[in-house]
PDB file of C-alpha atoms in Angstrom:
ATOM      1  CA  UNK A   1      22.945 -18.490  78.440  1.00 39.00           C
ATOM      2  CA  UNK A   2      20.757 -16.329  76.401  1.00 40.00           C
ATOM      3  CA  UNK A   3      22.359 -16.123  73.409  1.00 42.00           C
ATOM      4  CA  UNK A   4      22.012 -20.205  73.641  1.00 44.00           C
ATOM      5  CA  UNK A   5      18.587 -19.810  74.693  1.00 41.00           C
ATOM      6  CA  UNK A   6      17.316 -17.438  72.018  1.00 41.00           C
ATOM      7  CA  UNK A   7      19.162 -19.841  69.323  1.00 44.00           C
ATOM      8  CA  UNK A   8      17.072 -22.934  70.981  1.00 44.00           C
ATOM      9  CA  UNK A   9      13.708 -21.665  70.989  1.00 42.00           C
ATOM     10  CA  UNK A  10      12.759 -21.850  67.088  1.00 44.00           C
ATOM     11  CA  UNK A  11       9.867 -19.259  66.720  1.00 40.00           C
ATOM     12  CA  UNK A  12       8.953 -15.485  68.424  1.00 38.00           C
ATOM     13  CA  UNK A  13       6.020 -16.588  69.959  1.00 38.00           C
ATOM     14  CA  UNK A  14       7.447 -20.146  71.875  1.00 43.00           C
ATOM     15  CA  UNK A  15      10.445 -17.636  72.873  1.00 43.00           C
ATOM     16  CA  UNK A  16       7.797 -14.945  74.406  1.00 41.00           C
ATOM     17  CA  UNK A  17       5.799 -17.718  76.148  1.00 43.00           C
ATOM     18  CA  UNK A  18       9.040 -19.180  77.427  1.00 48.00           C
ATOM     19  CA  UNK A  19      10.489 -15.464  78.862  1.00 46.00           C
ATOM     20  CA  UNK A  20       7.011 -15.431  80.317  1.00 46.00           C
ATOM     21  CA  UNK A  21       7.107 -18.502  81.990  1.00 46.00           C
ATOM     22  CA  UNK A  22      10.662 -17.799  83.080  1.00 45.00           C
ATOM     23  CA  UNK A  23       9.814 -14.046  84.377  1.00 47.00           C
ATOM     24  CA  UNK A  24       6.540 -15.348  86.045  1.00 47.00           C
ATOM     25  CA  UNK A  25       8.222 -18.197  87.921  1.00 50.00           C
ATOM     26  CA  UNK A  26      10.985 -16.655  88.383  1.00 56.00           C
ATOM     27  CA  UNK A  27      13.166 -19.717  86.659  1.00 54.00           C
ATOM     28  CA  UNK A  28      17.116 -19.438  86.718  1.00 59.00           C
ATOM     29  CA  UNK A  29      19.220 -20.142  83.217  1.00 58.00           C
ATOM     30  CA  UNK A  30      20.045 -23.414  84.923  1.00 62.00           C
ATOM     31  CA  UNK A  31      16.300 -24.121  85.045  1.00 62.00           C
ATOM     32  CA  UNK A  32      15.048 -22.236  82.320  1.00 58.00           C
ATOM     33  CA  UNK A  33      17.271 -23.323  79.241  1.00 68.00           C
ATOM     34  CA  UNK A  34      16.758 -27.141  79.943  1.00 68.00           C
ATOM     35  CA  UNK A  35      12.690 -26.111  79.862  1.00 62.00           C
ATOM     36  CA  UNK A  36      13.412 -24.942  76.383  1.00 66.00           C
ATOM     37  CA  UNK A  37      15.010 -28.398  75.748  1.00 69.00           C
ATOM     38  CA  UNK A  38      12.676 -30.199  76.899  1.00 64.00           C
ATOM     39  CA  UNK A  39      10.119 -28.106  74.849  1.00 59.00           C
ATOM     40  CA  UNK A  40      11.648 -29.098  71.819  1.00 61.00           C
ATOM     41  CA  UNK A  41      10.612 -32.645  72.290  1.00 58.00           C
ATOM     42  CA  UNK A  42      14.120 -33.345  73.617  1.00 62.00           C
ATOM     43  CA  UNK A  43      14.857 -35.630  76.906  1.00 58.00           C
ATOM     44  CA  UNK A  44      18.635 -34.957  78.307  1.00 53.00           C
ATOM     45  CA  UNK A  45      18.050 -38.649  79.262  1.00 55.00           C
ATOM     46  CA  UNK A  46      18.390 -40.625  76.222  1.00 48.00           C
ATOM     47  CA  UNK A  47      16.324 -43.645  76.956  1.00 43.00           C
ATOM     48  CA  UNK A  48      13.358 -41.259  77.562  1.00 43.00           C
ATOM     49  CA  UNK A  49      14.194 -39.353  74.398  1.00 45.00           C
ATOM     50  CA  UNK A  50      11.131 -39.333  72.290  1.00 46.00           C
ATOM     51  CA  UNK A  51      11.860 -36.864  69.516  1.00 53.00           C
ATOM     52  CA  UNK A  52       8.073 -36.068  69.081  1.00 50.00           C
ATOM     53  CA  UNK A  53       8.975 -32.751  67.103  1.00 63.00           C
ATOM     54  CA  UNK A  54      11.049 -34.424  64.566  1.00 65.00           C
ATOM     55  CA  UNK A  55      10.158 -36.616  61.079  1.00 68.00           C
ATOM     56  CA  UNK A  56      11.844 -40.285  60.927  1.00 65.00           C
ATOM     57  CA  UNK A  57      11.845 -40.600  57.899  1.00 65.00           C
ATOM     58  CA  UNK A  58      13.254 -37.344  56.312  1.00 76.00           C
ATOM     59  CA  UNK A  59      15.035 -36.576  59.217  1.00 73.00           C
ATOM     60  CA  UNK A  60      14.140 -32.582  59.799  1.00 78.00           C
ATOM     61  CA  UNK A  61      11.590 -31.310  62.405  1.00 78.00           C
ATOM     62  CA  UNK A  62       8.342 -30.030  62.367  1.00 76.00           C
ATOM     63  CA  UNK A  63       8.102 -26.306  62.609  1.00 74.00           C
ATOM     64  CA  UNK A  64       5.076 -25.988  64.570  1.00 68.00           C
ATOM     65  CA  UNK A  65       5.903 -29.004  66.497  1.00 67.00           C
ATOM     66  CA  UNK A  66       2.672 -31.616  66.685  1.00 66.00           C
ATOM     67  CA  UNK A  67       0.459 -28.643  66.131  1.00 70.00           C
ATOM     68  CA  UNK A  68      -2.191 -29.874  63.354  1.00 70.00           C
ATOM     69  CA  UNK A  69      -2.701 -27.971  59.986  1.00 71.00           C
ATOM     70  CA  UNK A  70      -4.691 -28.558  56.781  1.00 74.00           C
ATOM     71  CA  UNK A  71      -2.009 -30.324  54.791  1.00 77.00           C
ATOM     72  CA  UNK A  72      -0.251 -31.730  58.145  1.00 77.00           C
ATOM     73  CA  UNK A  73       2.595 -31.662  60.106  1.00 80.00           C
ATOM     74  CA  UNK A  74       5.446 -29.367  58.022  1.00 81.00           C
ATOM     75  CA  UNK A  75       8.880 -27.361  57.771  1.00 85.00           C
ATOM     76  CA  UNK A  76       9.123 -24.269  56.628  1.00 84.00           C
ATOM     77  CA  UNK A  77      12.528 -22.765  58.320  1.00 84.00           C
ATOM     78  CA  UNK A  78      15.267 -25.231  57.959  1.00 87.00           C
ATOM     79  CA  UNK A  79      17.856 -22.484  58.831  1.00 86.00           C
ATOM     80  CA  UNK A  80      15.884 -22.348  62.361  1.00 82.00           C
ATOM     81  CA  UNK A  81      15.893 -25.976  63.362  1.00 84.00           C
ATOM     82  CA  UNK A  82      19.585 -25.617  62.570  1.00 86.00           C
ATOM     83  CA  UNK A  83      20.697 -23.462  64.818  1.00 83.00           C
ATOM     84  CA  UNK A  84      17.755 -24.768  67.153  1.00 80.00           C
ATOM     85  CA  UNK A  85      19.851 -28.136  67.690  1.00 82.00           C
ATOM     86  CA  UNK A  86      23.178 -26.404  67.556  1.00 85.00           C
ATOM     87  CA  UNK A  87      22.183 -24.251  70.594  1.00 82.00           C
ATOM     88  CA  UNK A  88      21.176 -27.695  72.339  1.00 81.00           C
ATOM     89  CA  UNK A  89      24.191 -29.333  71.729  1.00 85.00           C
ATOM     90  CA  UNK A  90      26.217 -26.280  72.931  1.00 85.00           C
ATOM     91  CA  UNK A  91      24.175 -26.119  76.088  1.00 82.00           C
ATOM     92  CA  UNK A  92      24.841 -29.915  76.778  1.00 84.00           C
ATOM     93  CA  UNK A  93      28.958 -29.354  76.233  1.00 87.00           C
ATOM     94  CA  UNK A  94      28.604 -26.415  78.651  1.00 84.00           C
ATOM     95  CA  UNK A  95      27.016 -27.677  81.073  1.00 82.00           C
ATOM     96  CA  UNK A  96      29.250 -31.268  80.404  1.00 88.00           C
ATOM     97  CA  UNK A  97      26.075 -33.512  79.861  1.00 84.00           C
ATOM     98  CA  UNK A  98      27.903 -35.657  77.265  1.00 88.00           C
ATOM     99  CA  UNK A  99      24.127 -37.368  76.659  1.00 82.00           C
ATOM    100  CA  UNK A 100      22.450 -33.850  75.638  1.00 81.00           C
ATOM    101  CA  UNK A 101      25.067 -32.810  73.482  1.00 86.00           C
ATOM    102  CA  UNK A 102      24.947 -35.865  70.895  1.00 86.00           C
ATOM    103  CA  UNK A 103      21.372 -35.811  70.988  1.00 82.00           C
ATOM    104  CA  UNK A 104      21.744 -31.979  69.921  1.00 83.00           C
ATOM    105  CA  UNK A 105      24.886 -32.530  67.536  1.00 88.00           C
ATOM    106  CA  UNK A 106      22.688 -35.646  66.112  1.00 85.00           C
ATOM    107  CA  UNK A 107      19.686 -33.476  65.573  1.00 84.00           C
ATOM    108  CA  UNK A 108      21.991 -30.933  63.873  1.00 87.00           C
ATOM    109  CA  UNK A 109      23.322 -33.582  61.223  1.00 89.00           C
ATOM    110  CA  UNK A 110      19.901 -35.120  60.634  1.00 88.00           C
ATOM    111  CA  UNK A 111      18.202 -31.501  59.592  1.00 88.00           C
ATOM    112  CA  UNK A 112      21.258 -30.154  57.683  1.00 92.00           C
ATOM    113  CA  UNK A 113      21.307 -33.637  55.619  1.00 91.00           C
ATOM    114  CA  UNK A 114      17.070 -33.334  54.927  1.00 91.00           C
ATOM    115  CA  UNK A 115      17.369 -29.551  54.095  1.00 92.00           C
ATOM    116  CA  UNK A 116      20.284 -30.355  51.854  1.00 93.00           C
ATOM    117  CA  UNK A 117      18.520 -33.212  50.123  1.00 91.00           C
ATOM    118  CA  UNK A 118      15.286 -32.098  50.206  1.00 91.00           C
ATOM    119  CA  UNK A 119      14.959 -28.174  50.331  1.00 93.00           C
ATOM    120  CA  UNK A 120      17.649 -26.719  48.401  1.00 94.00           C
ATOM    121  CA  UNK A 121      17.522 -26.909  45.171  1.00 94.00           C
ATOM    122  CA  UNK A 122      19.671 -26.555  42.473  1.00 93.00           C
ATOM    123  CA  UNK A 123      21.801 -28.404  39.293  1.00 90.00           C
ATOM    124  CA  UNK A 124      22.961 -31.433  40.058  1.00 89.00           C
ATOM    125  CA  UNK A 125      21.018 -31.386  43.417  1.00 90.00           C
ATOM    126  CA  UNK A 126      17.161 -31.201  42.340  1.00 89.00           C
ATOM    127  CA  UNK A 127      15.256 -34.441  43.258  1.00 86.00           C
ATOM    128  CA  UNK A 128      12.212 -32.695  42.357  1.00 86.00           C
ATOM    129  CA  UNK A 129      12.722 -32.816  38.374  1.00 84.00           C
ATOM    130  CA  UNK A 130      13.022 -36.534  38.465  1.00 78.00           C
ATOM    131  CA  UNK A 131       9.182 -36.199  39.293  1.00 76.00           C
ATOM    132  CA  UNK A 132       6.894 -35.343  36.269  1.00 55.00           C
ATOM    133  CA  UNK A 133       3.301 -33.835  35.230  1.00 53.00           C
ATOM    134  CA  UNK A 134       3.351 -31.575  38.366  1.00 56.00           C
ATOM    135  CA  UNK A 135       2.908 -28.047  38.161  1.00 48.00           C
ATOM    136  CA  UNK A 136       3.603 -27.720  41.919  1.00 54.00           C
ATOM    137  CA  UNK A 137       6.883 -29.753  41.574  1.00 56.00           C
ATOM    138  CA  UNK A 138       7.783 -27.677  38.457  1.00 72.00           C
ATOM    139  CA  UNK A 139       7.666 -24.442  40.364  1.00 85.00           C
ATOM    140  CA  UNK A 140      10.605 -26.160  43.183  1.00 90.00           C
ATOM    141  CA  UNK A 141      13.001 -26.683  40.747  1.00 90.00           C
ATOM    142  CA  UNK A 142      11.945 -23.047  39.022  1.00 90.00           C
ATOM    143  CA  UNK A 143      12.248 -21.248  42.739  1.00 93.00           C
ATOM    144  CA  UNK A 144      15.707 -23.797  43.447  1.00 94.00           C
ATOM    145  CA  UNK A 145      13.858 -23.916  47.039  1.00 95.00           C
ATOM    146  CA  UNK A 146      11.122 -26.586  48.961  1.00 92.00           C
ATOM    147  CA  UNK A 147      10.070 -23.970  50.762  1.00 90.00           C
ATOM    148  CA  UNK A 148       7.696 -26.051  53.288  1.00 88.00           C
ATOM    149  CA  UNK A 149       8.367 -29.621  53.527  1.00 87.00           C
ATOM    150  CA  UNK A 150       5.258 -31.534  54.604  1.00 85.00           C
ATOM    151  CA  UNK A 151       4.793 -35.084  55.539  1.00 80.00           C
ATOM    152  CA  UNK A 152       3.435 -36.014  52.181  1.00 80.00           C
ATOM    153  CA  UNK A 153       3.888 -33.296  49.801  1.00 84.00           C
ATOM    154  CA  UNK A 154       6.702 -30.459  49.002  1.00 87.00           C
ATOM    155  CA  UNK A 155       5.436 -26.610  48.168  1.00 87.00           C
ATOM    156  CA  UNK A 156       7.438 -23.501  46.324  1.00 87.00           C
ATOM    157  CA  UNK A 157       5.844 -21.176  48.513  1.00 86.00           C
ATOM    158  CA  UNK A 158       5.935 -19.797  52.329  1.00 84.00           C
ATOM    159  CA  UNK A 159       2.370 -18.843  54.510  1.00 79.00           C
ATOM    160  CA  UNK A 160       3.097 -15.724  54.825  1.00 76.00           C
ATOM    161  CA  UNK A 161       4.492 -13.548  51.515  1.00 77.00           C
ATOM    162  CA  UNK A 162       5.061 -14.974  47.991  1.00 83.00           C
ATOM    163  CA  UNK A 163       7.918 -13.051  47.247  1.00 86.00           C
ATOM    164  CA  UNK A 164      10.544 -14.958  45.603  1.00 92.00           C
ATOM    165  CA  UNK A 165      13.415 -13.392  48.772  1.00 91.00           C
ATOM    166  CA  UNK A 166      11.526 -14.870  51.572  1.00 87.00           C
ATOM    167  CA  UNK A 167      10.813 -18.133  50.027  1.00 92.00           C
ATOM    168  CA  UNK A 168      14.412 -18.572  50.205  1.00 94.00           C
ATOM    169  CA  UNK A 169      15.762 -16.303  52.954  1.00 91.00           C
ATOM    170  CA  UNK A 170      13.427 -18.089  55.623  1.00 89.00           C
ATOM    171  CA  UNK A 171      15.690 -21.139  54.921  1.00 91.00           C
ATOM    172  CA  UNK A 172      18.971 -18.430  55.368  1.00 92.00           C
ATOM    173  CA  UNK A 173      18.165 -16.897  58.804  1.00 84.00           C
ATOM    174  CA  UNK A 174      19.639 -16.663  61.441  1.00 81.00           C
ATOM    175  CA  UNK A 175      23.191 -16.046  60.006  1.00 87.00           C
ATOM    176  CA  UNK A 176      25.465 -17.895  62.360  1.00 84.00           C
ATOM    177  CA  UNK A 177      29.269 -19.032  61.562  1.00 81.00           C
ATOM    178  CA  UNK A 178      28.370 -22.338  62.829  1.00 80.00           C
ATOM    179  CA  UNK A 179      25.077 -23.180  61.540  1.00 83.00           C
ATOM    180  CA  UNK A 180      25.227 -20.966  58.262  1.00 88.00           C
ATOM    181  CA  UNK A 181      28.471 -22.539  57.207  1.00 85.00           C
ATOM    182  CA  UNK A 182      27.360 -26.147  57.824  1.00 87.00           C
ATOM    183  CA  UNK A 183      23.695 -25.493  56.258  1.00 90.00           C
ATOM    184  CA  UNK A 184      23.877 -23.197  53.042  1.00 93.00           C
ATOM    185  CA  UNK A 185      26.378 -24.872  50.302  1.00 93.00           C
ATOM    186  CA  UNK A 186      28.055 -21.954  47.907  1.00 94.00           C
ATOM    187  CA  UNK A 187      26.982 -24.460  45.127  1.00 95.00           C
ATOM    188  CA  UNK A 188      23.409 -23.333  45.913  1.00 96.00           C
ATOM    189  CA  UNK A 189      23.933 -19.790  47.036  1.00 96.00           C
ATOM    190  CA  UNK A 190      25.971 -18.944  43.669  1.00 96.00           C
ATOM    191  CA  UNK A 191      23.085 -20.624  41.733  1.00 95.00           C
ATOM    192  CA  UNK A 192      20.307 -19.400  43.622  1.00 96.00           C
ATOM    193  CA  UNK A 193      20.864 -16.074  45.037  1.00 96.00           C
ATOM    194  CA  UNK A 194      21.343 -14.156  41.839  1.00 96.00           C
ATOM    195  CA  UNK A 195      17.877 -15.273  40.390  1.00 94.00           C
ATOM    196  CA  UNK A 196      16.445 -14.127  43.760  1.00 95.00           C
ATOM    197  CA  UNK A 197      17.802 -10.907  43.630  1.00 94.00           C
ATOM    198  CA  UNK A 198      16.972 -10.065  40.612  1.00 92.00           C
ATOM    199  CA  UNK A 199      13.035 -11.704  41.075  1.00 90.00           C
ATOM    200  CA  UNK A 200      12.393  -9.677  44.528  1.00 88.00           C
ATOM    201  CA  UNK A 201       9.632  -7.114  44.818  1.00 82.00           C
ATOM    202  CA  UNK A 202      10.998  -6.260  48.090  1.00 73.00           C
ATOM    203  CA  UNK A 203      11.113  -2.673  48.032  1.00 67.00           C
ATOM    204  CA  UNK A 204      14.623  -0.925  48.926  1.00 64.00           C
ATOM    205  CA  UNK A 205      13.948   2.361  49.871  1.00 58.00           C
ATOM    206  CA  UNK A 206      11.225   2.334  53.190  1.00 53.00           C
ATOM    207  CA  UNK A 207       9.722   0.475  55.139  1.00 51.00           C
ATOM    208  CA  UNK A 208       6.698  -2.092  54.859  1.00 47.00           C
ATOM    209  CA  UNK A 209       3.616  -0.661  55.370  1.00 48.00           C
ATOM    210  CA  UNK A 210      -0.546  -2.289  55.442  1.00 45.00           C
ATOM    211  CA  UNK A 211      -1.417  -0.019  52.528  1.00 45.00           C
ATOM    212  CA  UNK A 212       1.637  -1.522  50.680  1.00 47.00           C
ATOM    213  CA  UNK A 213       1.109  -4.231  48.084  1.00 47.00           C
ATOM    214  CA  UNK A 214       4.174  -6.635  48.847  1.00 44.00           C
ATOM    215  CA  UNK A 215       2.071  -9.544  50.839  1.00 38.00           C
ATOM    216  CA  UNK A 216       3.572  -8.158  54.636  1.00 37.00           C
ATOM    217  CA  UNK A 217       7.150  -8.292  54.324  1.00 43.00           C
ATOM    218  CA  UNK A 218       9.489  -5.494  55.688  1.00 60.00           C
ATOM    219  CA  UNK A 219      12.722  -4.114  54.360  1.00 68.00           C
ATOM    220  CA  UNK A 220      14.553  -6.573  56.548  1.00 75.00           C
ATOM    221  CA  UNK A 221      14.547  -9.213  54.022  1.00 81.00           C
ATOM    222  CA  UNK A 222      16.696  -6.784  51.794  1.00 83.00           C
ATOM    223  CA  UNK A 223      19.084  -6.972  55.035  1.00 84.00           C
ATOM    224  CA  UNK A 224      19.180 -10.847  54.112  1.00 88.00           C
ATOM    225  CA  UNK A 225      19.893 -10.439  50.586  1.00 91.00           C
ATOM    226  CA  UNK A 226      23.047  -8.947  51.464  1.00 92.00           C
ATOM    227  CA  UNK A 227      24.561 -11.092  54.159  1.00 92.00           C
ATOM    228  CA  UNK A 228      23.706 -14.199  51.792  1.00 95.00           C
ATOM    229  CA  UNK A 229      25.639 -12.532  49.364  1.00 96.00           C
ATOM    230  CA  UNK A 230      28.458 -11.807  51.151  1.00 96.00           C
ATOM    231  CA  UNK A 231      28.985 -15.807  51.720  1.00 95.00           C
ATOM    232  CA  UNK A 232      29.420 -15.918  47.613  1.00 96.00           C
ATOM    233  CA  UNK A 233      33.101 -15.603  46.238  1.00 95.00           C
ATOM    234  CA  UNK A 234      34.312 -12.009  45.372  1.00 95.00           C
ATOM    235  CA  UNK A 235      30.538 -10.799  46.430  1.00 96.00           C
ATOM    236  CA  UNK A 236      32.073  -9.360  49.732  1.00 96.00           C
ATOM    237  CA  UNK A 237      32.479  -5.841  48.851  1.00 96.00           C
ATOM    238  CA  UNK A 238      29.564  -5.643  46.881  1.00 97.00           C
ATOM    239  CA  UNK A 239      27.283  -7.311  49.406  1.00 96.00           C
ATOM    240  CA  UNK A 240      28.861  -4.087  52.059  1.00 94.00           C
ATOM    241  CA  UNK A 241      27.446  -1.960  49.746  1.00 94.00           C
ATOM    242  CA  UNK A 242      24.036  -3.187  49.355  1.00 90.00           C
ATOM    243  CA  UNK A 243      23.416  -2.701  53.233  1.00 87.00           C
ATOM    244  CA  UNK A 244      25.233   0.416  53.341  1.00 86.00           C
ATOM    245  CA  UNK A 245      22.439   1.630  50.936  1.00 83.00           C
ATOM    246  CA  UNK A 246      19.610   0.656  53.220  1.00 77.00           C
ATOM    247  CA  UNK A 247      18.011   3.216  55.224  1.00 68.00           C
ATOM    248  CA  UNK A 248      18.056   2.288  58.798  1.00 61.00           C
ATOM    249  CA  UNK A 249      15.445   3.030  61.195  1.00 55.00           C
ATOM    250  CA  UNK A 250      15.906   5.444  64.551  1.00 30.00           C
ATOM    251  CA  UNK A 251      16.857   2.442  67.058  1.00 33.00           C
ATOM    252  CA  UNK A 252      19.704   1.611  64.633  1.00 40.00           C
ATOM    253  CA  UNK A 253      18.740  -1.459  63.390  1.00 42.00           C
ATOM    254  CA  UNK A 254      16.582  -3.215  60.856  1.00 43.00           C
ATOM    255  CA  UNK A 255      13.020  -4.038  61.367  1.00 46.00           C
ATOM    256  CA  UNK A 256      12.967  -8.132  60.300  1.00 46.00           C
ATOM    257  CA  UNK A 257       9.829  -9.741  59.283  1.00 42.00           C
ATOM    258  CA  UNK A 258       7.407  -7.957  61.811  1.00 39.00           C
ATOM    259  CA  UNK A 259       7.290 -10.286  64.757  1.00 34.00           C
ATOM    260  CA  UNK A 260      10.067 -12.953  63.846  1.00 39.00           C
ATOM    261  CA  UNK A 261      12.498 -10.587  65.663  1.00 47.00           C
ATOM    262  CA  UNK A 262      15.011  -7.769  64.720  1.00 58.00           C
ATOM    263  CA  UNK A 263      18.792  -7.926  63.455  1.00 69.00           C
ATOM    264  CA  UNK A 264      20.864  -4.901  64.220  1.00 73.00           C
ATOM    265  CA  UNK A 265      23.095  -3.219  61.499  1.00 78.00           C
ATOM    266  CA  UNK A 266      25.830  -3.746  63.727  1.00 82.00           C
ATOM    267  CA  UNK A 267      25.646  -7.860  63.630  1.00 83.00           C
ATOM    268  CA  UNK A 268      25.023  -7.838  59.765  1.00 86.00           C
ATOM    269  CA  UNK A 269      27.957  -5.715  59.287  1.00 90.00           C
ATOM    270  CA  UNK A 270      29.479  -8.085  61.539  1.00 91.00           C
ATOM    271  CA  UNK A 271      28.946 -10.955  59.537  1.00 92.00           C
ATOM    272  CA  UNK A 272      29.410  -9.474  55.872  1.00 94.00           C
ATOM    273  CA  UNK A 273      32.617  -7.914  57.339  1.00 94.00           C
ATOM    274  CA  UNK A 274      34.405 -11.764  58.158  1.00 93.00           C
ATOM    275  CA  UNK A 275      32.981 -13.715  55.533  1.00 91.00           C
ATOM    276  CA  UNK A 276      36.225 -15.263  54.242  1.00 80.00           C
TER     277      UNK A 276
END
């Protein structure tokens, strides 16, 4: 149950306010996970289904849910919503309610076909060059990645960092052999990933710190870099190597973009190790 809650809660802070609420109220997983459902805009009921936290049109979800920002409504972690309505549909066929799970499995479809279309980028799969005289639009098809998808415009770059790795690994994370293998296409990875490596600032050898110049990220990201390149062809050993020469911290495990959470070296290991 917490593995399925963790993976249906989308952001740190909604999961800490929900562990709260649980803790406080003293909520049991039965309770508790279908709170997390329901905060996701999600009815199990489908006639009362309203889908608030979700666009119609394009057919992905709204990070922040109806939360207002300057440019409006937006998605910035496709990768997240992913493995958001996986979880849900995985709670519904454990718990046998038939209605939950296709409303999770639907979700699921819906954001892998709008991150597909609209966020990953790359030759024979860019949308954005058939648009002209746009410098913005220019730099998407440059970066291969829509990094936040708004309600009326598209942007190359994240809120937080503009380094060229978590533009793209925001859209990679959480690595899961479900959601990863239905979300990130090779064709993309093999086009993508070697420009990104080779464009990162991301330092290799310590640890983010304030007095560092790299816009807030953490070595973590480099713990991305690999595990996405373990999922390209003949990259396996290679990618092993890469987080073998990471320096891990004294809790054995890899500090991951300050509060978004932390992957152990175990799990990334783990998933570079039975890429096929």
């Amino acid at each position: 149950p917490a593995a399925v809650a963790a993976g249906t809660c989308r952001s740190t802070s909604l999961w800490t306010s929900c562990r709260s609420v649980q803790f406080k109220t003293r909520l049991a997983p039965s309770a508790f996970l279908p709170l997390l459902v329901r905060i996701l805009g999600i009815d199990p009921k489908p006639e009362a289904c309203l889908l608030l936290l979700s666009c119609r049109y394009m057919g992905h979800s709204w990070a922040a849910g109806l939360q207002a920002s300057w440019d409006g409504k937006n998605q910035e972690s496709s990768s997240e919503a992913v493995n958001a309505y996986l979880a849900v549909a995985q709670l519904g066929r454990a718990t046998g309610n038939a209605a939950l799970e296709g409303w999770g499995r639907l979700l699921l479809s819906n954001e892998v076909t709008a991150a597909r279309k609209y966020t990953q980028v790359y030759t024979g799969n860019d949308l954005y060059a058939l648009i002209a005289g746009s410098t913005t639009v220019n730099g998407i098809s440059k970066a291969k990645v829509a990094t936040i998808l708004f309600a009326a415009k598209a942007s190359a770059y994240n809120w937080f960092d503009p380094d060229i790795l978590t533009r793209h690994a925001i859209q990679w994370m959480p690595f899961t052999t479900a959601g990863s293998s239905q979300l990130l296409p090779v064709a993309w990875l093999t086009e993508a990933w070697p420009m990104v490596a080779a464009g990162t600032k991301m330092p290799a050898d310590r640890y983010w710190t304030t007095a560092d110049a790299t816009g807030g990220a953490q070595l973590g990201w480099r713990v991305l870099l690999a595990m996405a390149q373990a999922m390209l062809p003949g990259q396996q050993a290679a990618a092993w190597g890469a987080l073998a020469a990471l320096p891990i911290d004294a809790s054995d495990g890899y500090a991951l973009c300050g509060t978004i959470g932390r992957l152990t070296r175990t799990a990334a290991k783990w998933w570079i190790a039975t890429r096929p």
